[in-house]
Coordinates of C-alpha atoms and ligand atoms in Angstrom, one line a residue:
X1 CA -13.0 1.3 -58.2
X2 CA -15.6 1.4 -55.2
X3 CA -16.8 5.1 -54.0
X4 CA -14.6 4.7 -50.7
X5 CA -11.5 4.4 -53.1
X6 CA -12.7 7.5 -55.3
X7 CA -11.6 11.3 -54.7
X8 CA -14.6 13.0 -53.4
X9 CA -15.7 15.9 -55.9
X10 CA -19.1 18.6 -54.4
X11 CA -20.7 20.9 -56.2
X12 CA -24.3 22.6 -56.1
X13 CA -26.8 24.4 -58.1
X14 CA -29.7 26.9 -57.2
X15 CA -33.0 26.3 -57.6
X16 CA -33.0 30.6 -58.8
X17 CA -34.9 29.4 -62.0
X18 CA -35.4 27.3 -65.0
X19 CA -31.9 25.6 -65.8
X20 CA -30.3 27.1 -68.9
X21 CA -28.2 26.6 -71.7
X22 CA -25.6 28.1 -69.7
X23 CA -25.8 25.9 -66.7
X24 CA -26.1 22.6 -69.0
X25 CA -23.2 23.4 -71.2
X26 CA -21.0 24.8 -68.4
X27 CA -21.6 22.4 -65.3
X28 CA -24.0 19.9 -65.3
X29 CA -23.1 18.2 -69.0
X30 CA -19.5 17.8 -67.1
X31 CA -20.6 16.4 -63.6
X32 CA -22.9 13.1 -65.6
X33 CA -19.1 12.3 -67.1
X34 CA -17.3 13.0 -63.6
X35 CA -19.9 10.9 -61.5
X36 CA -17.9 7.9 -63.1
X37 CA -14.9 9.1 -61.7
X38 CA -15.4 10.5 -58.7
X39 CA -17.1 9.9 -55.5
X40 CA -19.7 12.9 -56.3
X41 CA -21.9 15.0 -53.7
X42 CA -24.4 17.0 -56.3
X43 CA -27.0 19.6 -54.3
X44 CA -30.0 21.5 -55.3
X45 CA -28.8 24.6 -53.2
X46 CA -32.2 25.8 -52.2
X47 CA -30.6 28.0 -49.2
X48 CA -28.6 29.8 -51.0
X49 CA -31.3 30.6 -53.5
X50 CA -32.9 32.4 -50.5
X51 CA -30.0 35.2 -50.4
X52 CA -32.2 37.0 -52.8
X53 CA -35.8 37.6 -52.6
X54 CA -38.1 34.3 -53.6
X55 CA -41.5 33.4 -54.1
X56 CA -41.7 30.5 -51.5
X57 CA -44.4 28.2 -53.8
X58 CA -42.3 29.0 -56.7
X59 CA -39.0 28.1 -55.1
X60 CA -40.9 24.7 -54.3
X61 CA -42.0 23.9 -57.7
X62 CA -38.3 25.2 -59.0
X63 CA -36.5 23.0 -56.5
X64 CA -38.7 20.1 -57.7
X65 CA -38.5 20.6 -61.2
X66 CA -34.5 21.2 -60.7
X67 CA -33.7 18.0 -59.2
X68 CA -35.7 16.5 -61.8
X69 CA -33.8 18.3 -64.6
X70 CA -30.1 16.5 -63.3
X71 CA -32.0 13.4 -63.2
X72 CA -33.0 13.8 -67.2
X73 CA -29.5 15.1 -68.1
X74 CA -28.2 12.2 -67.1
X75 CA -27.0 11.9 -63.3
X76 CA -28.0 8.6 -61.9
X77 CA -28.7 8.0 -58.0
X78 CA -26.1 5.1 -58.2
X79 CA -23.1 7.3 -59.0
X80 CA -24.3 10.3 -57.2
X81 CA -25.5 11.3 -54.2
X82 CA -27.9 13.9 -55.3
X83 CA -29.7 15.6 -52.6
X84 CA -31.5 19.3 -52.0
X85 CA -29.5 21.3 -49.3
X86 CA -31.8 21.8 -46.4
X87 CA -32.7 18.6 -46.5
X88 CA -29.3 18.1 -44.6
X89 CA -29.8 20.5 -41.4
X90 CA -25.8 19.8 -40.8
X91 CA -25.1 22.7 -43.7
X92 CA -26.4 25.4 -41.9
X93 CA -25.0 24.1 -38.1
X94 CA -21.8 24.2 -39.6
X95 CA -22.0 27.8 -41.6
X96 CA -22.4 29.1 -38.5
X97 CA -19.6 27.3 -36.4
X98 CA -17.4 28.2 -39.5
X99 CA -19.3 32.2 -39.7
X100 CA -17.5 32.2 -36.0
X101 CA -14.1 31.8 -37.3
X102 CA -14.4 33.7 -40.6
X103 CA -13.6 37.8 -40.7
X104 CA -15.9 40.4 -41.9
X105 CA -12.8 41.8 -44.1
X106 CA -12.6 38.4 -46.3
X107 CA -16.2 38.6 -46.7
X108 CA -16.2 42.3 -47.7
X109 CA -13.5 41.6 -50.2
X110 CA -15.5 39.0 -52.3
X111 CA -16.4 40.8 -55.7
X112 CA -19.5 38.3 -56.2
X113 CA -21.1 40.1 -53.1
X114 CA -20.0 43.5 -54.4
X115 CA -21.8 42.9 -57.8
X116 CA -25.0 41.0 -56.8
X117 CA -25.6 43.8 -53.9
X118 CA -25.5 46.7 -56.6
X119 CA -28.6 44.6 -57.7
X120 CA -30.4 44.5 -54.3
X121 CA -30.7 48.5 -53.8
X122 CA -30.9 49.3 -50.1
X123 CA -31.9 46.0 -48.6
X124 CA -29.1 43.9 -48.9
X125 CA -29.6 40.6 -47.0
X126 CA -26.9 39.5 -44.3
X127 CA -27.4 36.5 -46.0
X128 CA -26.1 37.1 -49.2
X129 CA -22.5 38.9 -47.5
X130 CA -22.2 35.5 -45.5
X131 CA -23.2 33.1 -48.9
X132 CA -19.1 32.0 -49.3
X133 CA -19.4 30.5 -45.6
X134 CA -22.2 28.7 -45.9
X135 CA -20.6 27.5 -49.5
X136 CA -17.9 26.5 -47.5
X137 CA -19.8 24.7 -45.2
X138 CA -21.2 22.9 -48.3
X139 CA -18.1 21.8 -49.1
X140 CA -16.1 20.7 -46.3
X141 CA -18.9 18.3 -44.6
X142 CA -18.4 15.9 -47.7
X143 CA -14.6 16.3 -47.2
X144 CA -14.3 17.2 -50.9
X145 CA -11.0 17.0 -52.7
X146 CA -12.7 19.1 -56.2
X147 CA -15.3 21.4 -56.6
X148 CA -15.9 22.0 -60.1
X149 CA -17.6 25.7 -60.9
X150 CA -16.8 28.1 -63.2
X151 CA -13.9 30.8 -62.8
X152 CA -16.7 33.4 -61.0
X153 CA -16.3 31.1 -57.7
X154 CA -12.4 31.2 -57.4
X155 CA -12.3 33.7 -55.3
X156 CA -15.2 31.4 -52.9
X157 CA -13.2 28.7 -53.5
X158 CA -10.2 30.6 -52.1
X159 CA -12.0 31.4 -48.6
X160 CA -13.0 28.0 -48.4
X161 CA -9.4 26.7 -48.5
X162 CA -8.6 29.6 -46.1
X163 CA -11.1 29.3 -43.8
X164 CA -10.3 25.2 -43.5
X165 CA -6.9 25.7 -42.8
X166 CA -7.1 28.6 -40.3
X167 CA -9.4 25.7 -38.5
X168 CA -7.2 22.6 -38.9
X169 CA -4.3 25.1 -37.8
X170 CA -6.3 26.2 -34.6
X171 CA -7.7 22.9 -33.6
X172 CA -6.1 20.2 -35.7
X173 CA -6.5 18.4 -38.7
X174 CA -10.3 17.9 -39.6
X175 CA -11.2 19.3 -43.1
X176 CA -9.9 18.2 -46.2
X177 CA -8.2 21.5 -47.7
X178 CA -10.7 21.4 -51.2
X179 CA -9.3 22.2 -54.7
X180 CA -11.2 24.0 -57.4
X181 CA -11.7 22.1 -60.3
X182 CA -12.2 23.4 -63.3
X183 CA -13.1 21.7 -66.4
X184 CA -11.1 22.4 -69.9
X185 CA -14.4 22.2 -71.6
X186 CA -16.1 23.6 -69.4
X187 CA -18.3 26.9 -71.7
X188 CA -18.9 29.9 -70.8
X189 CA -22.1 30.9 -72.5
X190 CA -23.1 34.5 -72.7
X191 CA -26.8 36.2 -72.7
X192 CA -28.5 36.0 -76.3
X193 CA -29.4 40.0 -75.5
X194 CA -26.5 41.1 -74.4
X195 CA -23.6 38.7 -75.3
X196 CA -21.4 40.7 -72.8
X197 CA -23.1 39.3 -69.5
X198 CA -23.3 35.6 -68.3
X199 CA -26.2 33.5 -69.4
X200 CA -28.2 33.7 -66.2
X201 CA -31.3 31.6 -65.1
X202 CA -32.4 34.7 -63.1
X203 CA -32.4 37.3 -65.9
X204 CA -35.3 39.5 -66.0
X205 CA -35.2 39.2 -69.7
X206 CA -36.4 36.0 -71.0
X207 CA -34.8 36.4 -74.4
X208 CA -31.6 36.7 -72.9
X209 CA -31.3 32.4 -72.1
X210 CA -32.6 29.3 -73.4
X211 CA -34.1 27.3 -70.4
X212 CA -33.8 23.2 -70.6
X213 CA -37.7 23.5 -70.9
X214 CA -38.1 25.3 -73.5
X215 CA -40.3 24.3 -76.6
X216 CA -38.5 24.0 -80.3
X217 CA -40.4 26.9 -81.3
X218 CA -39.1 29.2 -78.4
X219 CA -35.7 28.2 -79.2
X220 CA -35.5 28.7 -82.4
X221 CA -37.4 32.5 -81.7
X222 CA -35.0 33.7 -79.2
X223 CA -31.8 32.6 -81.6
X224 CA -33.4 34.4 -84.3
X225 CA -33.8 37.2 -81.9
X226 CA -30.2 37.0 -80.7
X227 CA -27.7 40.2 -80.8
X228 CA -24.9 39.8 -83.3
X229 CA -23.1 42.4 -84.9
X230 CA -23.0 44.8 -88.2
X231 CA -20.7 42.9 -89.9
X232 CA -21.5 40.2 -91.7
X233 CA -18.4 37.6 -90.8
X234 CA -18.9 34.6 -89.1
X235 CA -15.6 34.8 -87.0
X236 CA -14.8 33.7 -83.3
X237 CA -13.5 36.9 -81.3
X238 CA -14.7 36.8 -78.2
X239 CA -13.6 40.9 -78.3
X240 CA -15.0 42.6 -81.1
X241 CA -17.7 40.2 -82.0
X242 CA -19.2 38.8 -78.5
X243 CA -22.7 37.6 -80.0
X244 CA -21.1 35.5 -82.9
X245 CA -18.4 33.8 -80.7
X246 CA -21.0 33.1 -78.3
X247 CA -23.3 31.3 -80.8
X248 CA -20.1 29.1 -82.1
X249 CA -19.4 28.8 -78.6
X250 CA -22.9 27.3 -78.2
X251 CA -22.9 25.4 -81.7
X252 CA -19.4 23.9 -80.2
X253 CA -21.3 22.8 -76.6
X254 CA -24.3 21.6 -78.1
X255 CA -22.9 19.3 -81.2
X256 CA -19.9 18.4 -78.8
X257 CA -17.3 20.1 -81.1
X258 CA -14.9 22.5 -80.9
X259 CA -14.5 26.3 -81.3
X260 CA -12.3 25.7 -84.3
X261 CA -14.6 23.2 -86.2
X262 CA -17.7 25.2 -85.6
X263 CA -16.2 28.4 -87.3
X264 CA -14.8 26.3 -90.3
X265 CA -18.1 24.5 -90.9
X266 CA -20.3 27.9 -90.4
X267 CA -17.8 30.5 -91.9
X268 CA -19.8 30.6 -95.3
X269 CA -23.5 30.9 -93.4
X270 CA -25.2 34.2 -93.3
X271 CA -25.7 35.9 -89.4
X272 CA -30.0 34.4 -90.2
X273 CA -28.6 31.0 -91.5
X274 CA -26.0 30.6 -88.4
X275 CA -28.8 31.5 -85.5
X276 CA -31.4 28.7 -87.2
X277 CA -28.2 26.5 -87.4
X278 CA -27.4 27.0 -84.2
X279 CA -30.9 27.0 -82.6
X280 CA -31.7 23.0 -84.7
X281 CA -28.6 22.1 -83.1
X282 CA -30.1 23.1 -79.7
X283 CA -33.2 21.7 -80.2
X284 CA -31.6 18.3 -81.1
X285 CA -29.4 18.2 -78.1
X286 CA -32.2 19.0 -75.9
X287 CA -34.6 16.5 -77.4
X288 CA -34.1 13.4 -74.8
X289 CA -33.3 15.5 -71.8
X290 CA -36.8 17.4 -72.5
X291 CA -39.0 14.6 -73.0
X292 CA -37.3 12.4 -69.9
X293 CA -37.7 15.5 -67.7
X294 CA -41.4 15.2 -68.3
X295 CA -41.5 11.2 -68.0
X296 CA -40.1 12.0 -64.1
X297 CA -42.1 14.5 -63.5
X298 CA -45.5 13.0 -64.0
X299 CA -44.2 10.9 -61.0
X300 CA -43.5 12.8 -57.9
X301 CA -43.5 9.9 -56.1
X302 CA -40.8 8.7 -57.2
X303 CA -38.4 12.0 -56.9
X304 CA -39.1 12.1 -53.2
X305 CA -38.5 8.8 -53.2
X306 CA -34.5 9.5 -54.6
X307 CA -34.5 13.1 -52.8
X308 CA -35.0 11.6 -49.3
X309 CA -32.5 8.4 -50.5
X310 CA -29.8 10.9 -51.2
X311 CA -30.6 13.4 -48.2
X312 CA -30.2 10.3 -45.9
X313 CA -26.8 8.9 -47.8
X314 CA -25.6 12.6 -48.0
X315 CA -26.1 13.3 -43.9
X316 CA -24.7 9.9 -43.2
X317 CA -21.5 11.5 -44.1
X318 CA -22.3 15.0 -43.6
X319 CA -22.5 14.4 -40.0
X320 CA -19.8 13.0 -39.4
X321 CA -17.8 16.2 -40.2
X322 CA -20.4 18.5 -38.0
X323 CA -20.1 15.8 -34.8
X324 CA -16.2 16.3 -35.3
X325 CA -16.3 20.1 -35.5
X326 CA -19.2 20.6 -32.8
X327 CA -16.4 18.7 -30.4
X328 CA -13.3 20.2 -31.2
X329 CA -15.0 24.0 -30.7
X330 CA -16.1 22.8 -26.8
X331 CA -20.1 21.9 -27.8
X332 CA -21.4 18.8 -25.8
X333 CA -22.9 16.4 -28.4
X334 CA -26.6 15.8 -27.3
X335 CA -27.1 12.2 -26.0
Ligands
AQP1 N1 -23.7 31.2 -68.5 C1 -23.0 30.2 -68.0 N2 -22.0 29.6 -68.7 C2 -21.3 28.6 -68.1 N3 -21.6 28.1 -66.9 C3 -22.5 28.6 -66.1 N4 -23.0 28.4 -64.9 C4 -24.0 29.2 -64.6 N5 -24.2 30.1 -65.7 C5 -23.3 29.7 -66.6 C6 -22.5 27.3 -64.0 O1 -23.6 26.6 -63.5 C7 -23.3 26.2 -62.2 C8 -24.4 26.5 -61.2 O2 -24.6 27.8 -61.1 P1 -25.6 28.4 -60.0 O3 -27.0 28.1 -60.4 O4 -25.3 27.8 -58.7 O5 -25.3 29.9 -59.9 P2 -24.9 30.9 -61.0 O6 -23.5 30.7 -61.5 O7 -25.2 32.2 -60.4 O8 -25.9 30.6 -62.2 P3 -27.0 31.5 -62.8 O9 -27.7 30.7 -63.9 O10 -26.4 32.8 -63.3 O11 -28.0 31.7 -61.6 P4 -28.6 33.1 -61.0 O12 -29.2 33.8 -62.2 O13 -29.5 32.6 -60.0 O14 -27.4 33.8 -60.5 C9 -22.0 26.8 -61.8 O15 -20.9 25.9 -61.9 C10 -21.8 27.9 -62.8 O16 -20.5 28.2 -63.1

């Protein structure tokens, strides 16, 4: 099957940090088997890292090193058209052609906003309330049919799909109403430190994730160094034992097992055994991404070489979809 026969699947990640675990296991180990089936749009989303406070020279280097990092797990510029977000002006023209259509009461009812705000004190960027839009912007320029992400962007997903209608309603058809998509092995992998919360790349406690890039030794430290429980049972509940589940869940991801086999084969390990277990496991998995990432990044050349390829074959299409939408709202296209 060509790409022009394929469904069109977009999804993006931000450059907020040093990929984890968390990331690999629950999105991006998924989207190097869907590039083969689907016509796939993949995005460094370096715009929507800027909702919060960054360092602009780190944000660089992370945006680098990120695009880098899907390139070593395994996503190939033939199936994909992988690209970093601004690179493609036609996302934010068309956040704010949707923002004009889009209510202040959807926005407000988002709980993502309502939980990363309690974070951000008293200066709460606009940006961050008007994120979903410009994820929805994302999202419709590629005409996606899928958007894979986890269950926290349902409720984004939802907007999109509402915000895409109320347009094609008002002006006729032009978007492609997206679906979520949402992978049945897809994990969900939990802080080391506090097995209660999401594995986040943006944690301000380092022990709490295991980045891509880290070193054998710093793996197996922050396993050893991971919260389990007083008991001394090596059983999945994700309720009453949260820091065991989420090391079989881990073991599971990273041997590509299931839940099931990963508690028969460690039921009879002790809590230390299980975490060194887990952590070689890890390690392994790791191994060729590691040691690829740092092959492409000795040649920087080259990644701005594939970054502008896929910026160019992303706006080819991208544009398309804004040159429609600038019309149909009563904008003269420039000349
Ligand atoms: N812990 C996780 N378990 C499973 N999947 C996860 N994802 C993120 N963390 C986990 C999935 O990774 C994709 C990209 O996420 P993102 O970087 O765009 O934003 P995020 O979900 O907010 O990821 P982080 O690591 O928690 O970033 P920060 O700390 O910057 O907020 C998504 O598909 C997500 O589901």
């Amino acid at each position: 099957m060509n790409n022009t026969e394929k469904k069109v699947m977009f999804s993006g990640i931000q450059p907020s940090g040093d990929f984890t675990i968390g990331n690999y296991f629950g999105a991006i180990k998924n989207w190097v088997k869907l590039q083969y089936e689907f016509n796939c749009y993949f995005c460094i989303v370096d715009l929507h890292a800027l909702t919060v406070p960054q360092e602009p020279a780190v944000l660089r280097g992370k945006t680098m090193e990120c695009y880098a990092m899907l390139l070593a797990a395994g996503l190939t510029p033939d199936n994909t058209t992988l690209f970093v977000q601004s690179h493609v002006p036609a996302h934010s023209e068309l956040a704010w052609l949707l923002n004009c259509g889009t209510y202040m009461g959807e926005l407000s009812r988002m709980t993502q906003y309502k939980d990363k705000s309690v974070k951000q004190g008293e200066n709460i960027r606009v940006a961050l309330f008007d994120y979903p839009v410009l994820m929805a912007a994302d999202i419709l320029l590629y005409q996606a049919h899928y958007v894979p992400v986890g269950d926290d962007q349902r409720q984004h997903i939802e907007l999109c799909r509402d915000v895409a209608s109320r347009f094609n309603n008002m002006y006729s058809d032009t978007f492609t109403i997206p679906e979520g998509y949402y992978p049945k092995t897809g994990a969900r992998i939990m802080s080391l430190s506090e097995p209660t919360n999401k594995m986040s790349k943006s944690d301000s406690n380092e022990n709490g994730y295991i980045s891509l890039k880290d070193k054998p030794e710093v793996i197996m430290r922050k396993f050893k160094r991971a919260v389990t429980d007083s008991d001394a049972s090596v059983i999945y509940d994700e309720d009453k034992k949260p820091g065991i589940s989420n090391l079989l869940q881990i073991y599971a991801s990273a041997t590509d097992s299931t839940i099931q086999k990963a508690e028969q084969e460690c039921r009879a390990l002790s809590y230390a055994d299980l975490k060194i277990r887990v952590a070689e496991a890890v390690i392994e998995s790791l191994k060729p991404i590691q040691s690829e990432f740092e092959y492409l990044m000795k040649d920087k050349k080259l990644l701005e070489e594939y970054m502008q390829k896929g910026a160019q074959r992303a706006e080819a299409t991208a544009v398309k979809t804004l040159n429609k939408v600038q019309k149909k709202v009563g904008l003269i296209l420039r000349k």
